[in-house]
């Protein structure tokens, strides 16, 4: 029999949710199968008390979501090479089922081209999965698993071979769209992404706009995402469609002002290396139900 895949977990925290963090760590420790090694990264804040055996890395400043997770990856060796799979979990989430890590091992072992798994996020009180937490356009049935073109940042599992091949999350994004950037690079390299409804993370229902920088960074990073990854003819199409969608949603005046400020910033500031995806990847994304123009 083959050796079970080694699984690690990366959790970033601002240190302000000690009870939720402890509950999450307890749920990781209860997972079936081999022990999961955990690294908790403090984003410019001390890490609350954690159980014995949990490693901590305390950063002098908040590097943002992708930057903090990249530090956690490297804590497992270059590109996470000390393990086969890394779980990325929000510090206020919780794994309600004990078989989630084992399901991940089985899924990755059974499909050598599977690179990323996106978990289903459900409210712990109502069991409801928000539409925005289903990473596909046809999101009316969150209980349907499927191939997808992106994944959820705080509830996922990534094969570390993917990170070694295409790189980690884009540090400069700080917050928003960093998952799609990695997803597009992974898909362009031939990897697949699955949304699994049976792999659940409990997380309180929240609105992404609770973050003060939400509208600016969503717009800025949308431009960076296109500039970095799309073939040149698709860049204006993708961004034009998203501008129209934003206007149709009728955000408040201050939100719209912040959005257009971020959109301008996305064009006027460096976005990192440009590696446009192949046209056959555009076709793969289209066949998967989400062409890279929306």
Coordinates of N, CA and C in Angstrom, one line a residue, residues 9 15 38 81 111 132 135 139 191 233 235:
X9 N -1.2 22.3 7.9 CA -2.2 23.3 7.9 C -1.6 24.7 8.2
X15 N -4.6 37.7 16.0 CA -4.5 37.6 17.5 C -5.8 38.0 18.2
X38 N 0.6 21.8 12.3 CA 0.0 23.1 12.1 C 1.0 24.2 12.3
X81 N 7.5 21.9 0.9 CA 8.0 20.6 0.4 C 8.0 19.5 1.5
X111 N -6.6 11.2 -7.9 CA -6.5 12.0 -9.1 C -5.2 12.8 -9.1
X132 N -22.1 33.3 -2.6 CA -20.7 33.8 -3.0 C -19.6 32.8 -2.6
X135 N -17.8 28.5 -5.6 CA -16.9 29.2 -6.6 C -17.2 28.8 -8.1
X139 N -24.4 28.6 -9.0 CA -24.2 28.4 -7.6 C -25.5 28.2 -6.8
X191 N -3.2 21.7 -14.0 CA -3.8 21.2 -12.8 C -5.4 21.4 -12.8
X233 N -5.9 40.6 -25.6 CA -7.3 41.0 -26.1 C -8.4 40.8 -25.1
X235 N -8.1 41.4 -21.8 CA -8.0 42.3 -20.6 C -9.1 43.4 -20.6

